[in-house]
Tab-separated table of C-alpha atoms in Angstrom:
chain	number	residue	atom	x	y	z
A	1	MET	CA	92.308	126.228	135.329
A	2	SER	CA	90.254	123.004	135.370
A	3	PRO	CA	91.532	119.817	133.670
A	4	GLU	CA	88.721	120.018	131.087
A	5	THR	CA	89.698	123.587	130.175
A	6	LEU	CA	93.349	122.604	129.885
A	7	ALA	CA	92.365	119.754	127.557
A	8	LEU	CA	90.295	122.115	125.395
A	9	VAL	CA	93.238	124.508	125.162
A	10	SER	CA	95.485	121.596	124.180
A	11	VAL	CA	93.091	120.568	121.395
A	12	GLY	CA	93.221	124.099	119.997
A	13	LEU	CA	97.030	124.057	120.274
A	14	VAL	CA	97.158	120.779	118.321
A	15	PHE	CA	95.261	122.269	115.383
A	16	LEU	CA	97.333	125.461	115.486
A	17	LEU	CA	100.635	123.568	115.335
A	18	ILE	CA	99.414	121.310	112.508
A	19	VAL	CA	98.294	124.329	110.457
A	20	LEU	CA	101.753	125.848	111.058
A	21	GLY	CA	103.304	122.740	109.534
A	22	VAL	CA	104.522	120.782	112.574
A	23	HIS	CA	104.448	116.999	112.060
A	24	VAL	CA	101.246	115.452	113.401
A	25	GLY	CA	103.063	112.845	115.523
A	26	VAL	CA	105.395	115.396	117.072
A	27	THR	CA	102.454	117.705	117.746
A	28	LEU	CA	100.343	115.038	119.462
A	29	ALA	CA	103.238	113.786	121.606
A	30	ALA	CA	104.417	117.256	122.674
A	31	VAL	CA	100.939	118.598	123.457
A	32	SER	CA	100.036	115.403	125.337
A	33	VAL	CA	103.129	115.649	127.553
A	34	LEU	CA	102.477	119.348	128.227
A	35	GLY	CA	98.783	118.661	128.880
A	36	ILE	CA	99.408	115.846	131.378
A	37	TRP	CA	102.114	117.934	133.063
A	38	ALA	CA	99.691	120.838	133.422
A	39	ILE	CA	96.860	118.612	134.686
A	40	THR	CA	98.913	116.584	137.200
A	41	GLY	CA	101.525	119.196	138.028
A	42	LYS	CA	104.301	116.615	137.660
A	43	VAL	CA	106.491	116.352	134.579
A	44	THR	CA	107.679	112.896	135.679
A	45	VAL	CA	104.113	111.574	135.379
A	46	ALA	CA	103.866	112.882	131.823
A	47	LEU	CA	107.222	111.403	130.809
A	48	ASN	CA	106.406	108.030	132.411
A	49	ILE	CA	103.091	107.842	130.555
A	50	LEU	CA	104.884	108.714	127.300
A	51	GLN	CA	107.436	105.976	127.971
A	52	THR	CA	104.866	103.272	128.736
A	53	THR	CA	102.643	104.347	125.834
A	54	ALA	CA	105.511	104.024	123.349
A	55	TYR	CA	105.688	100.334	124.265
A	56	SER	CA	102.121	99.374	125.124
A	57	ALA	CA	100.462	101.202	122.224
A	58	VAL	CA	101.903	98.833	119.591
A	59	MET	CA	102.827	95.684	121.544
A	60	ASP	CA	99.535	93.939	120.790
A	61	TYR	CA	99.514	91.024	118.337
A	62	VAL	CA	96.875	92.749	116.212
A	63	PHE	CA	99.316	95.491	115.158
A	64	ALA	CA	101.213	93.014	112.978
A	65	VAL	CA	98.310	93.458	110.548
A	66	VAL	CA	99.764	96.811	109.446
A	67	PRO	CA	103.133	95.720	107.979
A	68	LEU	CA	101.636	92.467	106.632
A	69	PHE	CA	98.913	94.133	104.581
A	70	VAL	CA	101.361	96.826	103.466
A	71	LEU	CA	103.667	94.060	102.189
A	72	MET	CA	100.747	92.334	100.479
A	73	GLY	CA	99.995	95.490	98.518
A	74	LEU	CA	103.625	96.182	97.639
A	75	PHE	CA	104.308	92.604	96.498
A	76	SER	CA	101.100	92.502	94.416
A	77	THR	CA	101.983	95.790	92.740
A	78	LEU	CA	105.511	94.551	92.022
A	79	ALA	CA	104.011	91.403	90.461
A	80	GLY	CA	102.161	93.572	87.927
A	81	ALA	CA	98.687	93.061	89.381
A	82	THR	CA	97.608	96.625	88.614
A	83	ARG	CA	98.377	96.395	84.907
A	84	GLU	CA	96.691	92.973	84.670
A	85	LEU	CA	93.548	94.194	86.417
A	86	PHE	CA	93.289	97.251	84.203
A	87	SER	CA	93.915	95.222	81.019
A	88	ALA	CA	91.128	92.785	81.909
A	89	ALA	CA	88.670	95.583	82.692
A	90	GLN	CA	89.739	97.394	79.533
A	91	PHE	CA	89.003	94.328	77.391
A	92	PHE	CA	85.463	93.879	78.730
A	93	LEU	CA	84.447	97.546	78.998
A	94	GLY	CA	86.644	99.490	76.582
A	95	ARG	CA	84.506	98.725	73.542
A	96	PHE	CA	81.772	101.269	74.377
A	97	ARG	CA	81.881	105.008	75.015
A	98	GLY	CA	82.966	105.738	78.555
A	99	GLY	CA	83.981	102.137	79.082
A	100	MET	CA	87.583	103.065	79.742
A	101	GLY	CA	86.468	105.315	82.591
A	102	ILE	CA	84.299	102.608	84.139
A	103	ALA	CA	87.143	100.116	83.665
A	104	THR	CA	89.341	102.496	85.669
A	105	VAL	CA	86.779	102.638	88.494
A	106	ILE	CA	86.373	98.854	88.631
A	107	ALA	CA	90.110	98.177	88.381
A	108	ASN	CA	90.649	100.741	91.135
A	109	ALA	CA	88.077	98.976	93.313
A	110	VAL	CA	89.886	95.657	92.948
A	111	PHE	CA	93.286	97.313	93.357
A	112	ALA	CA	91.976	98.851	96.589
A	113	ALA	CA	91.504	95.339	97.948
A	114	ILE	CA	95.258	94.717	97.759
A	115	THR	CA	96.709	98.111	98.681
A	116	GLY	CA	94.313	99.880	101.036
A	117	VAL	CA	95.889	103.273	100.291
A	118	SER	CA	94.133	105.926	98.188
A	119	ILE	CA	97.340	107.822	97.460
A	120	ALA	CA	98.886	104.701	95.926
A	121	SER	CA	95.793	104.165	93.762
A	122	ALA	CA	95.892	107.751	92.512
A	123	ALA	CA	99.581	107.589	91.618
A	124	VAL	CA	99.410	104.176	89.922
A	125	PHE	CA	96.321	104.833	87.806
A	126	SER	CA	97.618	108.244	86.791
A	127	LYS	CA	100.436	106.354	85.090
A	128	ILE	CA	98.288	103.535	83.655
A	129	ALA	CA	94.781	104.838	82.919
A	130	TYR	CA	95.436	108.502	82.054
A	131	PRO	CA	97.570	107.812	78.932
A	132	GLU	CA	94.936	105.357	77.681
A	133	MET	CA	92.164	107.925	78.133
A	134	MET	CA	94.161	110.572	76.302
A	135	ARG	CA	94.817	108.072	73.481
A	136	LEU	CA	91.048	107.610	73.127
A	137	LYS	CA	90.572	111.415	73.179
A	138	TYR	CA	88.729	111.638	76.507
A	139	ASP	CA	88.130	115.139	77.833
A	140	LYS	CA	91.226	115.861	79.901
A	141	GLN	CA	89.486	117.109	83.047
A	142	PHE	CA	86.934	114.294	82.821
A	143	GLY	CA	89.704	111.681	82.711
A	144	LEU	CA	91.548	113.272	85.624
A	145	GLY	CA	88.326	113.383	87.640
A	146	ILE	CA	87.648	109.683	87.051
A	147	ILE	CA	91.064	108.721	88.414
A	148	ALA	CA	90.801	111.055	91.410
A	149	GLY	CA	87.252	109.996	92.313
A	150	SER	CA	87.887	106.266	92.055
A	151	ALA	CA	91.112	106.506	94.089
A	152	ILE	CA	88.940	107.175	97.154
A	153	LEU	CA	87.992	103.478	97.105
A	154	GLY	CA	91.498	102.665	98.359
A	155	MET	CA	90.662	103.560	101.943
A	156	LEU	CA	87.156	102.040	101.985
A	157	ILE	CA	87.396	98.615	100.390
A	158	PRO	CA	89.361	96.312	102.732
A	159	PRO	CA	92.093	95.864	103.676
A	160	SER	CA	92.274	99.566	104.452
A	161	VAL	CA	94.955	101.333	106.466
A	162	LEU	CA	92.361	103.853	107.685
A	163	LEU	CA	90.058	101.067	108.911
A	164	ILE	CA	92.978	99.544	110.815
A	165	VAL	CA	93.847	102.881	112.447
A	166	TYR	CA	90.182	103.572	113.242
A	167	GLY	CA	89.727	100.080	114.708
A	168	VAL	CA	92.752	100.517	116.953
A	169	ILE	CA	91.678	103.950	118.192
A	170	SER	CA	88.048	102.908	118.828
A	171	GLU	CA	88.942	99.396	120.086
A	172	GLN	CA	86.740	97.613	117.532
A	173	SER	CA	87.226	94.333	115.685
A	174	ILE	CA	89.361	95.085	112.639
A	175	GLY	CA	88.031	91.949	110.942
A	176	LYS	CA	84.435	93.168	111.232
A	177	LEU	CA	85.393	96.628	109.986
A	178	PHE	CA	87.095	95.063	106.963
A	179	ILE	CA	83.980	93.088	106.081
A	180	ALA	CA	81.775	96.130	106.740
A	181	GLY	CA	83.595	98.127	104.063
A	182	ILE	CA	82.795	95.714	101.220
A	183	VAL	CA	79.163	96.624	100.413
A	184	PRO	CA	79.625	100.420	100.858
A	185	GLY	CA	82.687	100.125	98.604
A	186	LEU	CA	80.560	98.441	95.950
A	187	VAL	CA	77.928	101.174	96.367
A	188	VAL	CA	80.537	103.884	95.732
A	189	THR	CA	81.820	101.925	92.711
A	190	ALA	CA	78.284	101.652	91.290
A	191	VAL	CA	77.503	105.346	91.862
A	192	LEU	CA	80.742	106.472	90.187
A	193	SER	CA	80.162	104.142	87.219
A	194	ALA	CA	76.557	105.309	86.821
A	195	GLY	CA	77.726	108.919	87.094
A	196	ILE	CA	80.254	108.411	84.300
A	197	ARG	CA	77.568	106.956	82.000
A	198	THR	CA	75.160	109.771	82.878
A	199	MET	CA	77.702	112.515	82.162
A	200	ILE	CA	78.588	110.910	78.839
A	201	TYR	CA	74.893	110.579	77.945
A	202	PHE	CA	74.454	114.351	78.208
A	203	ARG	CA	77.904	115.213	76.782
A	204	PRO	CA	78.986	112.359	74.482
A	205	THR	CA	82.209	114.074	73.391
A	206	ILE	CA	83.831	113.897	76.838
A	207	GLY	CA	83.871	110.072	76.614
A	208	GLY	CA	86.237	110.049	73.661
A	209	GLU	CA	86.259	107.288	71.097
A	210	THR	CA	85.524	103.608	71.540
A	211	GLU	CA	88.475	101.255	71.440
A	212	ASN	CA	89.126	98.863	68.574
A	213	ALA	CA	89.364	95.936	70.949
A	214	GLN	CA	89.803	92.256	70.216
A	215	PRO	CA	86.617	90.410	69.209
A	216	MET	CA	84.482	89.326	72.151
A	217	THR	CA	84.990	85.598	71.855
A	218	LEU	CA	85.152	83.025	74.627
A	219	ARG	CA	88.827	82.450	73.964
A	220	ASN	CA	89.723	86.140	74.152
A	221	ALA	CA	87.565	86.632	77.246
A	222	VAL	CA	89.247	83.733	79.058
A	223	ARG	CA	92.667	85.043	78.039
A	224	ALA	CA	91.856	88.543	79.342
A	225	ALA	CA	90.473	87.245	82.622
A	226	ALA	CA	93.334	84.775	83.114
A	227	GLY	CA	95.857	87.578	83.462
A	228	CYS	CA	94.470	88.672	86.832
A	229	TRP	CA	93.512	85.279	88.259
A	230	GLY	CA	96.292	85.321	90.847
A	231	VAL	CA	95.420	88.598	92.523
A	232	VAL	CA	91.660	87.855	92.440
A	233	LEU	CA	92.245	84.497	94.130
A	234	LEU	CA	94.473	86.192	96.693
A	235	ILE	CA	91.756	88.730	97.542
A	236	LEU	CA	89.093	86.014	97.814
A	237	LEU	CA	91.355	83.929	100.042
A	238	VAL	CA	92.195	86.787	102.391
A	239	MET	CA	88.732	88.332	102.732
A	240	GLY	CA	86.920	84.981	102.601
A	241	GLY	CA	89.207	83.669	105.333
A	242	ILE	CA	88.373	86.622	107.597
A	243	TRP	CA	84.628	86.390	106.924
A	244	GLY	CA	84.530	82.626	107.357
A	245	GLY	CA	86.494	82.756	110.594
A	246	LEU	CA	89.430	80.793	109.175
A	247	PHE	CA	91.880	83.624	109.817
A	248	THR	CA	92.200	86.486	112.230
A	249	PRO	CA	92.973	89.772	110.423
A	250	THR	CA	96.644	89.377	111.391
A	251	GLU	CA	96.780	85.814	110.044
A	252	ALA	CA	94.991	86.982	106.891
A	253	GLY	CA	97.663	89.657	106.482
A	254	ALA	CA	100.359	86.993	106.728
A	255	VAL	CA	98.573	84.861	104.119
A	256	GLY	CA	98.183	87.923	101.881
A	257	ALA	CA	101.847	88.910	102.188
A	258	ALA	CA	102.961	85.337	101.429
A	259	GLY	CA	100.545	85.173	98.482
A	260	GLY	CA	101.830	88.488	97.135
A	261	PHE	CA	105.408	87.222	97.392
A	262	LEU	CA	104.370	84.049	95.516
A	263	LEU	CA	102.847	86.176	92.722
A	264	VAL	CA	106.113	88.085	92.396
A	265	PHE	CA	107.999	84.792	92.162
A	266	LEU	CA	105.596	83.251	89.612
A	267	ASN	CA	105.741	86.374	87.445
A	268	ARG	CA	109.565	86.307	87.560
A	269	LYS	CA	109.808	89.804	89.020
A	270	LEU	CA	111.865	88.758	92.030
A	271	ASN	CA	115.432	90.025	92.426
A	272	LEU	CA	117.482	91.435	95.282
A	273	LYS	CA	116.992	95.061	94.216
A	274	SER	CA	113.191	94.821	93.964
A	275	LEU	CA	112.941	92.822	97.207
A	276	TRP	CA	115.020	95.419	99.065
A	277	GLY	CA	112.848	98.204	97.626
A	278	VAL	CA	109.652	96.503	98.813
A	279	LEU	CA	111.023	95.876	102.299
A	280	LEU	CA	112.313	99.457	102.556
A	281	ASP	CA	108.983	100.957	101.420
A	282	GLY	CA	107.081	98.648	103.743
A	283	GLY	CA	109.290	99.543	106.689
A	284	GLN	CA	108.970	103.278	106.083
A	285	THR	CA	105.174	103.091	105.725
A	286	THR	CA	104.794	100.935	108.834
A	287	ALA	CA	107.117	103.128	110.912
A	288	SER	CA	105.182	106.279	110.041
A	289	ILE	CA	101.854	104.622	110.930
A	290	PHE	CA	103.196	103.248	114.224
A	291	LEU	CA	104.607	106.639	115.194
A	292	LEU	CA	101.193	108.219	114.651
A	293	LEU	CA	99.445	105.431	116.578
A	294	ILE	CA	101.768	105.803	119.572
A	295	CYS	CA	101.319	109.572	119.655
A	296	ALA	CA	97.549	109.245	119.180
A	297	GLN	CA	97.326	106.852	122.140
A	298	MET	CA	99.214	109.396	124.223
A	299	TYR	CA	96.789	112.117	123.120
A	300	SER	CA	93.825	109.864	123.938
A	301	ARG	CA	95.200	109.163	127.429
A	302	MET	CA	95.610	112.868	128.056
A	303	LEU	CA	91.942	113.452	127.115
A	304	THR	CA	90.885	110.591	129.408
A	305	ILE	CA	92.890	111.930	132.365
A	306	SER	CA	91.397	115.396	131.878
A	307	GLY	CA	87.841	114.033	131.806
A	308	LEU	CA	87.100	116.046	128.640
A	309	ALA	CA	86.059	113.019	126.563
A	310	SER	CA	83.505	111.799	129.121
A	311	ARG	CA	82.251	115.337	129.751
A	312	LEU	CA	81.699	115.937	126.018
A	313	THR	CA	79.941	112.577	125.685
A	314	GLU	CA	77.573	113.410	128.528
A	315	GLY	CA	76.989	116.929	127.213
A	316	ALA	CA	76.255	115.792	123.661
A	317	THR	CA	73.661	113.262	124.816
A	318	THR	CA	71.776	115.922	126.778
A	319	LEU	CA	71.666	118.584	124.060
A	320	PRO	CA	68.092	119.573	123.084
A	321	VAL	CA	68.585	118.533	119.438
A	322	PRO	CA	67.928	115.290	117.534
A	323	PRO	CA	70.923	112.908	117.527
A	324	TRP	CA	71.250	113.143	113.740
A	325	VAL	CA	72.074	116.847	114.063
A	326	ILE	CA	75.144	115.968	116.164
A	327	ILE	CA	76.219	113.307	113.653
A	328	ALA	CA	75.746	115.809	110.809
A	329	GLY	CA	77.943	118.262	112.722
A	330	PHE	CA	80.652	115.603	113.004
A	331	LEU	CA	80.532	114.993	109.247
A	332	VAL	CA	80.859	118.712	108.525
A	333	VAL	CA	83.931	118.819	110.784
A	334	PHE	CA	85.426	115.882	108.848
A	335	LEU	CA	84.881	117.685	105.529
A	336	LEU	CA	86.343	120.960	106.820
A	337	LEU	CA	89.394	119.222	108.283
A	338	GLY	CA	89.886	117.450	104.962
A	339	CYS	CA	90.725	120.829	103.450
A	340	ILE	CA	93.845	121.180	105.612
A	341	VAL	CA	94.761	117.811	107.208
A	342	ASP	CA	95.366	114.281	105.876
A	343	SER	CA	92.948	111.398	106.558
A	344	THR	CA	94.967	109.562	109.210
A	345	SER	CA	95.481	112.767	111.171
A	346	ILE	CA	91.745	113.513	111.081
A	347	ILE	CA	91.011	110.109	112.643
A	348	LEU	CA	93.683	110.542	115.309
A	349	LEU	CA	92.451	114.022	116.214
A	350	THR	CA	88.685	113.489	116.235
A	351	ILE	CA	87.710	109.858	116.802
A	352	PRO	CA	88.774	109.658	120.486
A	353	ILE	CA	86.084	112.295	121.125
A	354	MET	CA	83.482	111.664	118.406
A	355	HIS	CA	83.200	107.876	118.422
A	356	PRO	CA	82.120	107.544	122.089
A	357	VAL	CA	79.527	110.272	121.512
A	358	ALA	CA	78.072	108.475	118.471
A	359	VAL	CA	77.850	105.182	120.396
A	360	LYS	CA	76.280	106.914	123.416
A	361	LEU	CA	73.660	108.416	121.102
A	362	GLY	CA	72.655	104.882	120.114
A	363	TYR	CA	74.263	104.610	116.681
A	364	ASP	CA	75.867	101.380	115.533
A	365	PRO	CA	79.663	101.769	115.923
A	366	ILE	CA	80.385	99.864	112.696
A	367	TRP	CA	77.978	102.065	110.714
A	368	PHE	CA	79.484	105.229	112.176
A	369	THR	CA	82.959	103.960	111.327
A	370	ILE	CA	82.112	103.434	107.649
A	371	VAL	CA	80.286	106.770	107.415
A	372	SER	CA	83.276	108.514	108.994
A	373	ILE	CA	85.765	106.844	106.634
A	374	VAL	CA	83.746	107.777	103.530
A	375	THR	CA	83.399	111.382	104.712
A	376	ILE	CA	87.064	111.677	105.616
A	377	GLU	CA	88.051	110.194	102.249
A	378	ILE	CA	85.958	112.782	100.417
A	379	GLY	CA	88.261	115.305	102.068
A	380	LEU	CA	91.122	113.902	99.973
A	381	LEU	CA	89.620	115.738	96.986
A	382	THR	CA	88.915	119.082	98.640
A	383	PRO	CA	91.282	122.048	98.206
A	384	PRO	CA	93.732	123.240	99.354
A	385	PHE	CA	95.164	119.992	100.812
A	386	GLY	CA	93.627	117.346	98.492
A	387	MET	CA	96.251	114.612	98.953
A	388	VAL	CA	94.903	112.555	96.039
A	389	VAL	CA	95.147	115.587	93.765
A	390	PHE	CA	98.757	116.260	94.719
A	391	ALA	CA	99.650	112.566	94.347
A	392	MET	CA	98.256	112.671	90.803
A	393	LYS	CA	100.139	115.879	90.050
A	394	SER	CA	103.358	114.279	91.278
A	395	ALA	CA	102.782	111.206	89.095
A	396	LEU	CA	101.778	113.145	85.972
A	397	GLY	CA	104.296	115.978	86.212
A	398	ASP	CA	103.774	118.619	83.525
A	399	GLU	CA	100.998	116.623	81.815
A	400	ALA	CA	98.350	118.132	84.116
A	401	LYS	CA	97.924	121.211	86.274
A	402	ILE	CA	96.655	121.221	89.847
A	403	GLU	CA	93.712	123.414	88.797
A	404	GLU	CA	92.719	120.935	86.072
A	405	ILE	CA	92.702	118.010	88.498
A	406	PHE	CA	90.631	119.919	91.072
A	407	ALA	CA	88.190	121.057	88.380
A	408	GLY	CA	87.851	117.543	86.980
A	409	SER	CA	87.305	116.156	90.481
A	410	LEU	CA	84.320	118.404	91.260
A	411	PRO	CA	81.582	116.253	89.596
A	412	PHE	CA	83.023	113.162	91.268
A	413	LEU	CA	83.076	114.954	94.604
A	414	LEU	CA	79.316	115.392	94.182
A	415	LEU	CA	78.931	111.702	93.249
A	416	LEU	CA	80.821	110.731	96.393
A	417	LEU	CA	78.453	112.896	98.445
A	418	VAL	CA	75.541	111.002	96.838
A	419	SER	CA	77.223	107.732	97.857
A	420	LEU	CA	77.640	109.058	101.397
A	421	ALA	CA	73.935	109.965	101.531
A	422	ILE	CA	72.983	106.405	100.485
A	423	ILE	CA	75.244	104.858	103.144
A	424	LEU	CA	73.814	107.258	105.741
A	425	MET	CA	70.194	106.440	104.904
A	426	PHE	CA	70.674	102.667	104.755
A	427	PRO	CA	72.805	101.516	107.708
A	428	ILE	CA	72.192	97.883	106.749
A	429	LEU	CA	74.674	98.344	103.884
A	430	SER	CA	77.426	98.618	106.489
A	431	THR	CA	76.127	96.255	109.158
A	432	TRP	CA	74.681	93.304	107.212
A	433	LEU	CA	77.869	91.400	106.322
A	434	PRO	CA	79.499	91.845	109.762
A	435	SER	CA	76.304	90.525	111.369
A	436	LEU	CA	76.790	87.239	109.518
A	437	MET	CA	80.256	86.640	110.981
């Protein structure tokens, strides 16, 4: 059996084991060792590559960006940034029908800039925004859909864990990928907000009642905005530092983590119990990401040794079809995988093969990265896996059923597809800001 055939068999085995419930990291490591053993005929070669990969895959300075940005998000959340952001958005937008929904989208967009994790956004806003929507008599499924749809912003607007993982796998500048996600993130925010207003225009009752908010005076406006000044300044400092070349992404992560810690201290939320909880959560999150990265590098090396990746790249570029057909096929694969596999796993399984093909076809690697992330994130809403949906269910408990969240998410799934179409048709949305760096 040729090395390419063995690699193809191993890819099929990976998907089979994942569907059967085996952990993604364990699957990638085990199949990679077996694949290299079968290709080289020597188990010692496979074990030596596994050993060196476990060290070399995460020894680079750039990998410190993962725990630092995770800490930034955890510290900012502990400081109460989420509640402050939502309160400010609620003050400015809650006075008209549907305003609470748009406030949720905007607050989620800003929250995404400090967490970078969609699951966290879904869980947090289920606790904060959902009760407020029910108080204002929003349609239940409509409210659930708003939270689920806007949670997708967590993995697009930087700093994003998915962008970090993608940058590592594809060997791209993480700083440029961070900056590239800003405008597409704003596009998704605008499309979701416009969609909410449009749905309420045709069905006014789903938007509930308007809130009896404080009068819109300069004093009240300043007071509402002042509550979230710290986290907004932190975001501007971190992202502005990366864009302006003042910080590398790793240095920006350190600044963000220190700034988040300062916010906790200034808000008097710091104690030994909370600090230990943040460090424990940060360590667990970082360890799980690093395990996946190590195993993914092993998987990538197995594909390289087999020659499958280069053979597929050459084959794809010679197919008698327009390049956009191949890209469309990739996006369909992302959406289908989203039904059964989580976002990080999709990147680890597909990008080592798909990204070189897209670049060989002449597409901008930054544009393809953003398009891939948006498509993969849409998969977080698709049944039966739908990680965002299950995160919301876990946060809400008996207040909502899985079927209600999926049903409410459907219109927002369509809005996200509209956003994806806009980003596909206008590559400059993804490439303009990075080109200025």
